[in-house]
Amino acid sequence: MAKADLDWENLGFAYRSLPQRYVSNYANGTWDEGGLTSDSTVAISECAGILQYCQEVFEGLKAYETADGHIVTFRPDLNAARMYDSAAYLEMPSFPKERFLEAVDAVVKANRDYVPPYGTDASLYLRPFIFASGEVIGVKPADEYQFRLFATPVGSYFKGGIKPIRLCVSAFDRAAPHGTGHIKAGLNYAMSLHAYMAAHAAGFDENMFLDAATRTHVEETGGANFLFIKKDGTVVTPKSPSILPSVTRRSLVYIAEHVLGLKVEHRPVAFEELNDFAECGLCGTAAVISPVGSVTHGDQVIAFPSGMEHMGPVLQKLYDTLRGIQLGTVEAPEGWIRKIC
Ligand code: PLP
Ligand code: COI
């Protein structure tokens, strides 16, 4: 099999319809056998729960070609578990975790030619999701659902690649206390779009969302958690019940403590503390680690000492170690890498 003829270095973060995806349908209280299909379209009732009341959850993970030519995924069991929890929270049937992993393997294998070659900065992004396909008109959970998982090759999430980005503190909130911020539901992203467009119109790359109750503590961006580095090299990452538990952040915390021997603080982070940090970055599957150069809050501009040209040295070490684990050049902690072929 030959690799697809794509411009691997300039993919951006965009959707490209690949030959195969996985589909399983839920009806009468059970998921059907499911399988691969070449049909990239979905036909549903105009009254489907997803269209009326946004009953949908999703995940994001990546497959990589390693230095020795294998195709692997990174901690897909954590995505399976998070999707299980997200679905339960939105009163949807959870998709069995073992079947989630089988679907990932099947889609990656079937689209193997589209896994970007080792040595490029690209990877194969996997998007599993469950949506309400059953009809509802009164506000209640549907009784039919579809699990679907497609793949698309992607490059860096932010346009400048790994150049530091500029954030602004959003005038809007992402997640309410006791709301849905901790689950990966499409509705969280729908309501972030107005804030996203406002930030872009004002010349910023992304929003920093503060806690909705007091607007004094840092939460996350629309699609990534925060990492801060203190001047003594300590890693600080915000803790809040309305932040999505990022697989990347949890992995980087482990790497910082157990591989790099750094101190880590996972705790509420007051916005006022930003002045004391040496480095700031976003972390997530799509973002990997994206350095942040500055955060603007009204008239106040916080410019991190790491500057607008490069990632700071501690974030760079975390980035190199994480990428090394994903690409097979750094030994992975037990159970982190799932070899597909
Ligand atoms: N926070 C939000 C709101 C996200 O959408 C994502 C992306 O999945 C993340 C954080 C990062 O999570 P992960 O590292 O599991 O991709
Ligand atoms: C991811 O990092 O996988 C995400 O889902 C973030 C964003 C693209 C929604």
Short mmCIF file of C-alpha atoms and ligand atoms in Angstrom, two decimals:
data_model
loop_
_atom_site.label_atom_id
_atom_site.label_comp_id
_atom_site.label_asym_id
_atom_site.label_seq_id
_atom_site.Cartn_x
_atom_site.Cartn_y
_atom_site.Cartn_z
CA MET A 1 0.00 0.00 0.00
CA ALA A 2 1.28 3.46 -0.88
CA LYS A 3 0.79 6.65 1.09
CA ALA A 4 -1.80 9.04 -0.32
CA ASP A 5 -0.35 11.89 -2.37
CA LEU A 6 -1.01 14.79 0.01
CA ASP A 7 0.95 17.90 0.92
CA TRP A 8 1.59 16.54 4.44
CA GLU A 9 3.35 19.67 5.71
CA ASN A 10 0.48 22.00 4.80
CA LEU A 11 -2.66 20.15 5.82
CA GLY A 12 -3.86 22.67 8.41
CA PHE A 13 -6.68 21.51 10.66
CA ALA A 14 -9.36 20.67 8.11
CA TYR A 15 -11.82 17.90 7.22
CA ARG A 16 -11.08 15.65 4.27
CA SER A 17 -13.47 12.79 3.55
CA LEU A 18 -11.47 9.52 3.65
CA PRO A 19 -12.51 6.17 2.15
CA GLN A 20 -13.89 4.49 5.31
CA ARG A 21 -15.62 5.35 8.59
CA TYR A 22 -17.30 3.23 11.30
CA VAL A 23 -21.03 3.35 12.13
CA SER A 24 -23.17 1.60 14.74
CA ASN A 25 -26.83 2.37 15.42
CA TYR A 26 -28.74 2.11 18.69
CA ALA A 27 -32.41 1.12 18.75
CA ASN A 28 -34.67 -0.94 21.01
CA GLY A 29 -32.20 -0.63 23.86
CA THR A 30 -29.15 -2.04 22.08
CA TRP A 31 -26.25 -1.13 19.77
CA ASP A 32 -26.19 -3.09 16.50
CA GLU A 33 -23.11 -4.95 15.30
CA GLY A 34 -21.78 -1.90 13.42
CA GLY A 35 -19.03 -1.81 10.83
CA LEU A 36 -17.14 0.18 8.24
CA THR A 37 -18.89 2.13 5.50
CA SER A 38 -17.77 4.34 2.63
CA ASP A 39 -20.86 6.57 3.03
CA SER A 40 -19.80 9.89 4.56
CA THR A 41 -23.36 11.22 4.71
CA VAL A 42 -26.02 10.87 7.41
CA ALA A 43 -29.76 10.77 6.69
CA ILE A 44 -31.98 11.48 9.70
CA SER A 45 -35.46 12.74 10.49
CA GLU A 46 -35.96 16.51 10.59
CA CYS A 47 -37.12 15.94 14.16
CA ALA A 48 -34.02 14.00 15.32
CA GLY A 49 -32.88 14.84 18.86
CA ILE A 50 -29.53 16.13 17.61
CA LEU A 51 -31.26 18.69 15.36
CA GLN A 52 -33.79 19.86 17.93
CA TYR A 53 -32.00 19.75 21.28
CA CYS A 54 -28.30 19.19 20.47
CA GLN A 55 -28.05 15.76 22.10
CA GLU A 56 -24.51 14.88 20.98
CA VAL A 57 -21.13 14.03 22.49
CA PHE A 58 -17.78 13.59 20.76
CA GLU A 59 -14.11 12.79 21.22
CA GLY A 60 -10.83 13.64 19.51
CA LEU A 61 -7.69 11.51 19.35
CA LYS A 62 -4.88 10.91 16.90
CA ALA A 63 -3.03 8.06 15.17
CA TYR A 64 0.68 8.44 14.43
CA GLU A 65 3.28 6.71 12.30
CA THR A 66 6.21 5.91 14.58
CA ALA A 67 9.93 6.09 13.83
CA ASP A 68 9.99 2.31 13.20
CA GLY A 69 7.04 2.41 10.79
CA HIS A 70 4.15 1.23 13.00
CA ILE A 71 0.81 2.97 13.36
CA VAL A 72 -0.23 3.71 16.94
CA THR A 73 -2.79 5.62 18.97
CA PHE A 74 -2.11 7.45 22.22
CA ARG A 75 -4.14 6.43 25.30
CA PRO A 76 -7.39 5.76 23.37
CA ASP A 77 -8.78 4.02 26.47
CA LEU A 78 -9.03 7.45 28.14
CA ASN A 79 -11.07 8.82 25.22
CA ALA A 80 -13.32 5.74 25.37
CA ALA A 81 -13.86 6.32 29.10
CA ARG A 82 -14.48 10.06 28.74
CA MET A 83 -17.01 9.48 25.95
CA TYR A 84 -18.72 6.89 28.12
CA ASP A 85 -19.08 9.48 30.89
CA SER A 86 -20.09 12.30 28.52
CA ALA A 87 -22.88 10.16 27.03
CA ALA A 88 -24.20 9.14 30.44
CA TYR A 89 -24.35 12.82 31.50
CA LEU A 90 -26.49 13.72 28.45
CA GLU A 91 -28.82 10.73 29.04
CA MET A 92 -27.53 8.92 25.96
CA PRO A 93 -26.59 5.23 25.79
CA SER A 94 -22.85 4.91 26.38
CA PHE A 95 -20.87 3.10 23.69
CA PRO A 96 -19.00 0.08 25.15
CA LYS A 97 -15.35 1.02 25.73
CA GLU A 98 -13.95 -2.14 24.11
CA ARG A 99 -16.06 -1.47 21.00
CA PHE A 100 -14.80 2.12 20.89
CA LEU A 101 -11.21 0.80 20.73
CA GLU A 102 -12.13 -1.73 18.03
CA ALA A 103 -13.76 1.03 15.97
CA VAL A 104 -10.62 3.20 16.28
CA ASP A 105 -8.42 0.31 15.14
CA ALA A 106 -10.73 -0.55 12.22
CA VAL A 107 -10.93 3.05 10.91
CA VAL A 108 -7.19 3.63 11.22
CA LYS A 109 -6.37 0.34 9.44
CA ALA A 110 -8.91 1.01 6.67
CA ASN A 111 -7.46 4.49 6.03
CA ARG A 112 -3.84 3.57 6.65
CA ASP A 113 -2.60 5.34 3.52
CA TYR A 114 -3.76 8.62 5.04
CA VAL A 115 -1.74 8.35 8.25
CA PRO A 116 0.85 11.12 7.74
CA PRO A 117 4.42 9.86 7.40
CA TYR A 118 6.80 9.92 10.35
CA GLY A 119 8.88 13.08 10.25
CA THR A 120 6.05 15.39 9.25
CA ASP A 121 4.25 17.36 11.97
CA ALA A 122 0.94 15.90 10.83
CA SER A 123 -1.18 13.03 12.21
CA LEU A 124 -4.46 11.24 11.55
CA TYR A 125 -7.18 12.90 13.63
CA LEU A 126 -10.00 10.62 14.75
CA ARG A 127 -13.42 12.01 15.55
CA PRO A 128 -15.80 9.58 17.31
CA PHE A 129 -19.25 10.94 18.16
CA ILE A 130 -22.70 9.83 19.28
CA PHE A 131 -25.82 11.74 18.32
CA ALA A 132 -29.56 11.36 18.88
CA SER A 133 -31.04 10.12 15.61
CA GLY A 134 -34.46 9.34 17.11
CA GLU A 135 -37.34 11.80 16.88
CA VAL A 136 -38.22 14.04 19.84
CA ILE A 137 -40.43 17.09 20.01
CA GLY A 138 -41.06 17.32 23.73
CA VAL A 139 -37.81 17.99 25.60
CA LYS A 140 -36.57 14.51 26.58
CA PRO A 141 -33.84 12.05 25.56
CA ALA A 142 -34.31 10.32 22.19
CA ASP A 143 -34.57 6.55 21.99
CA GLU A 144 -32.39 6.03 18.90
CA TYR A 145 -28.74 7.03 18.43
CA GLN A 146 -25.81 6.68 16.07
CA PHE A 147 -22.15 6.17 16.99
CA ARG A 148 -19.91 7.25 14.13
CA LEU A 149 -16.14 7.57 13.87
CA PHE A 150 -14.32 9.20 10.96
CA ALA A 151 -10.70 10.10 10.38
CA THR A 152 -9.02 13.04 8.67
CA PRO A 153 -5.33 13.87 8.29
CA VAL A 154 -4.39 17.12 10.05
CA GLY A 155 -1.47 19.44 10.65
CA SER A 156 -1.22 22.09 13.34
CA TYR A 157 -4.38 23.53 14.88
CA PHE A 158 -3.17 27.14 14.96
CA LYS A 159 -2.12 28.81 11.71
CA GLY A 160 1.40 29.79 12.71
CA GLY A 161 2.31 26.20 13.70
CA ILE A 162 4.20 26.39 16.94
CA LYS A 163 4.60 30.19 17.14
CA PRO A 164 3.22 31.74 20.35
CA ILE A 165 -0.37 32.91 20.07
CA ARG A 166 -2.24 35.88 21.55
CA LEU A 167 -5.26 35.35 23.77
CA CYS A 168 -7.92 37.63 25.18
CA VAL A 169 -10.09 37.05 28.20
CA SER A 170 -13.57 36.37 26.90
CA ALA A 171 -16.44 38.62 27.89
CA PHE A 172 -18.59 35.47 27.68
CA ASP A 173 -18.61 32.29 29.75
CA ARG A 174 -17.92 28.79 28.41
CA ALA A 175 -19.33 26.63 31.16
CA ALA A 176 -21.64 27.20 34.12
CA PRO A 177 -20.92 25.83 37.57
CA HIS A 178 -22.69 22.44 37.79
CA GLY A 179 -23.15 22.57 33.99
CA THR A 180 -21.59 20.63 31.11
CA GLY A 181 -18.03 22.02 30.98
CA HIS A 182 -16.50 18.75 32.21
CA ILE A 183 -18.00 16.66 29.40
CA LYS A 184 -17.26 16.76 25.69
CA ALA A 185 -20.66 17.76 24.30
CA GLY A 186 -21.11 19.65 21.03
CA LEU A 187 -23.36 22.15 22.78
CA ASN A 188 -20.35 23.56 24.70
CA TYR A 189 -18.69 24.36 21.39
CA ALA A 190 -21.80 25.85 19.77
CA MET A 191 -22.02 28.38 22.57
CA SER A 192 -18.29 29.20 22.33
CA LEU A 193 -18.57 30.31 18.68
CA HIS A 194 -19.78 33.83 19.38
CA ALA A 195 -16.87 34.36 21.78
CA TYR A 196 -14.48 32.84 19.22
CA MET A 197 -15.63 35.20 16.46
CA ALA A 198 -15.46 38.19 18.81
CA ALA A 199 -11.86 37.29 19.76
CA HIS A 200 -10.87 36.92 16.10
CA ALA A 201 -12.54 40.17 15.11
CA ALA A 202 -10.46 41.88 17.81
CA GLY A 203 -7.25 40.34 16.40
CA PHE A 204 -6.72 37.49 18.91
CA ASP A 205 -6.10 33.81 18.20
CA GLU A 206 -8.23 32.38 21.02
CA ASN A 207 -10.15 33.12 24.20
CA MET A 208 -9.18 32.51 27.77
CA PHE A 209 -12.35 31.67 29.68
CA LEU A 210 -12.60 32.54 33.36
CA ASP A 211 -14.81 30.76 35.89
CA ALA A 212 -18.40 31.82 35.31
CA ALA A 213 -19.30 32.29 38.98
CA THR A 214 -16.62 34.80 40.04
CA ARG A 215 -14.64 35.63 36.86
CA THR A 216 -11.47 35.58 38.94
CA HIS A 217 -9.98 32.17 38.09
CA VAL A 218 -8.60 30.72 34.87
CA GLU A 219 -10.57 27.86 33.31
CA GLU A 220 -9.53 26.91 29.76
CA THR A 221 -9.91 27.90 26.11
CA GLY A 222 -12.66 26.66 23.79
CA GLY A 223 -10.60 23.56 22.92
CA ALA A 224 -7.61 23.13 25.25
CA ASN A 225 -6.48 23.21 28.90
CA PHE A 226 -3.83 25.61 30.25
CA LEU A 227 -0.32 24.89 31.47
CA PHE A 228 1.68 27.60 33.24
CA ILE A 229 5.33 27.43 34.22
CA LYS A 230 6.59 29.30 37.26
CA LYS A 231 9.99 31.00 37.26
CA ASP A 232 11.40 28.07 39.31
CA GLY A 233 10.21 25.57 36.66
CA THR A 234 7.13 24.32 38.57
CA VAL A 235 4.25 23.32 36.30
CA VAL A 236 0.88 24.81 37.31
CA THR A 237 -2.40 23.70 35.74
CA PRO A 238 -5.88 24.99 36.68
CA LYS A 239 -8.31 22.79 38.58
CA SER A 240 -12.06 23.35 38.36
CA PRO A 241 -15.12 21.11 38.06
CA SER A 242 -16.12 22.89 34.84
CA ILE A 243 -12.87 22.21 32.93
CA LEU A 244 -12.71 19.29 30.48
CA PRO A 245 -10.32 16.64 31.86
CA SER A 246 -7.81 16.76 28.99
CA VAL A 247 -6.01 13.52 28.17
CA THR A 248 -3.00 15.56 27.04
CA ARG A 249 -2.90 17.58 30.27
CA ARG A 250 -3.16 14.47 32.45
CA SER A 251 -0.35 12.88 30.42
CA LEU A 252 1.86 15.98 30.63
CA VAL A 253 1.37 16.18 34.39
CA TYR A 254 2.61 12.58 34.66
CA ILE A 255 5.54 13.28 32.31
CA ALA A 256 6.49 16.40 34.27
CA GLU A 257 6.51 14.55 37.59
CA HIS A 258 7.75 11.10 36.64
CA VAL A 259 9.91 11.60 33.57
CA LEU A 260 11.29 15.14 33.91
CA GLY A 261 11.32 15.37 37.72
CA LEU A 262 9.42 18.68 37.80
CA LYS A 263 7.11 19.87 40.55
CA VAL A 264 3.44 20.08 39.54
CA GLU A 265 0.59 22.03 41.12
CA HIS A 266 -2.94 21.15 40.01
CA ARG A 267 -5.08 23.75 41.75
CA PRO A 268 -7.33 26.77 41.16
CA VAL A 269 -5.31 29.50 39.40
CA ALA A 270 -6.29 33.13 40.01
CA PHE A 271 -6.06 35.38 36.96
CA GLU A 272 -3.93 37.77 39.06
CA GLU A 273 -1.20 35.10 39.25
CA LEU A 274 -0.52 35.29 35.51
CA ASN A 275 1.97 38.11 36.08
CA ASP A 276 4.19 35.69 38.01
CA PHE A 277 4.48 32.98 35.36
CA ALA A 278 7.44 32.54 33.01
CA GLU A 279 5.64 30.46 30.35
CA CYS A 280 2.11 29.68 29.28
CA GLY A 281 0.77 27.09 26.88
CA LEU A 282 -2.39 25.37 25.72
CA CYS A 283 -2.55 21.60 25.66
CA GLY A 284 -4.91 19.21 23.93
CA THR A 285 -5.06 16.61 21.20
CA ALA A 286 -5.52 19.20 18.46
CA ALA A 287 -3.36 21.88 20.12
CA VAL A 288 -0.61 19.41 21.29
CA ILE A 289 1.24 22.16 23.20
CA SER A 290 0.69 25.60 21.70
CA PRO A 291 2.70 28.36 23.37
CA VAL A 292 0.87 31.50 24.48
CA GLY A 293 2.77 34.80 24.18
CA SER A 294 0.27 37.16 25.78
CA VAL A 295 -3.15 37.42 27.41
CA THR A 296 -5.16 40.64 27.15
CA HIS A 297 -7.88 41.42 29.72
CA GLY A 298 -9.49 44.78 28.97
CA ASP A 299 -6.66 47.33 29.20
CA GLN A 300 -4.28 44.90 30.88
CA VAL A 301 -1.80 42.98 28.69
CA ILE A 302 0.18 40.17 30.29
CA ALA A 303 3.20 39.32 28.14
CA PHE A 304 4.95 36.15 29.26
CA PRO A 305 8.76 36.36 29.55
CA SER A 306 9.09 33.48 27.02
CA GLY A 307 8.15 36.03 24.34
CA MET A 308 6.40 35.93 20.96
CA GLU A 309 9.01 33.99 18.99
CA HIS A 310 9.52 30.60 20.65
CA MET A 311 8.05 28.13 23.07
CA GLY A 312 9.62 28.53 26.53
CA PRO A 313 12.25 25.97 27.61
CA VAL A 314 10.12 23.97 30.07
CA LEU A 315 7.14 23.68 27.71
CA GLN A 316 9.57 22.69 24.95
CA LYS A 317 10.90 19.83 27.11
CA LEU A 318 7.36 18.67 27.83
CA TYR A 319 6.49 18.92 24.14
CA ASP A 320 9.57 16.97 23.02
CA THR A 321 8.94 14.21 25.55
CA LEU A 322 5.25 13.88 24.68
CA ARG A 323 5.95 13.82 20.93
CA GLY A 324 8.77 11.33 21.50
CA ILE A 325 6.40 8.99 23.36
CA GLN A 326 3.77 9.32 20.62
CA LEU A 327 6.31 8.73 17.84
CA GLY A 328 8.17 5.90 19.54
CA THR A 329 11.50 7.63 20.16
CA VAL A 330 10.98 7.97 23.95
CA GLU A 331 9.93 5.00 26.07
CA ALA A 332 6.21 5.20 26.86
CA PRO A 333 4.75 4.60 30.31
CA GLU A 334 2.98 1.22 30.52
CA GLY A 335 -0.28 1.12 28.54
CA TRP A 336 -0.02 4.52 26.84
CA ILE A 337 0.57 3.33 23.29
CA ARG A 338 -1.83 1.06 21.39
CA LYS A 339 -0.13 -0.48 18.37
CA ILE A 340 -2.61 -0.91 15.51
CA CYS A 341 -0.39 -2.23 12.73
N1 PLP B 1 -10.57 21.36 26.68
C1 PLP B 1 -11.49 21.39 25.72
C2 PLP B 1 -12.65 22.29 25.89
C3 PLP B 1 -11.35 20.56 24.59
O1 PLP B 1 -12.25 20.58 23.61
C4 PLP B 1 -10.23 19.74 24.48
C5 PLP B 1 -10.06 18.86 23.33
O2 PLP B 1 -10.38 17.72 23.36
C6 PLP B 1 -9.28 19.75 25.50
C7 PLP B 1 -9.48 20.57 26.59
C8 PLP B 1 -8.07 18.89 25.43
O3 PLP B 1 -8.40 17.56 25.73
P1 PLP B 1 -7.55 16.36 25.16
O4 PLP B 1 -6.16 16.55 25.64
O5 PLP B 1 -8.20 15.16 25.77
O6 PLP B 1 -7.67 16.40 23.70
C1 COI B 2 -9.35 18.03 20.30
O1 COI B 2 -8.30 18.50 20.73
O2 COI B 2 -9.44 16.86 19.91
C2 COI B 2 -10.56 18.82 20.30
O3 COI B 2 -11.59 18.23 20.26
C3 COI B 2 -10.43 20.29 20.35
C4 COI B 2 -11.19 21.00 19.28
C5 COI B 2 -10.76 20.66 17.88
C6 COI B 2 -12.65 20.90 19.48
#
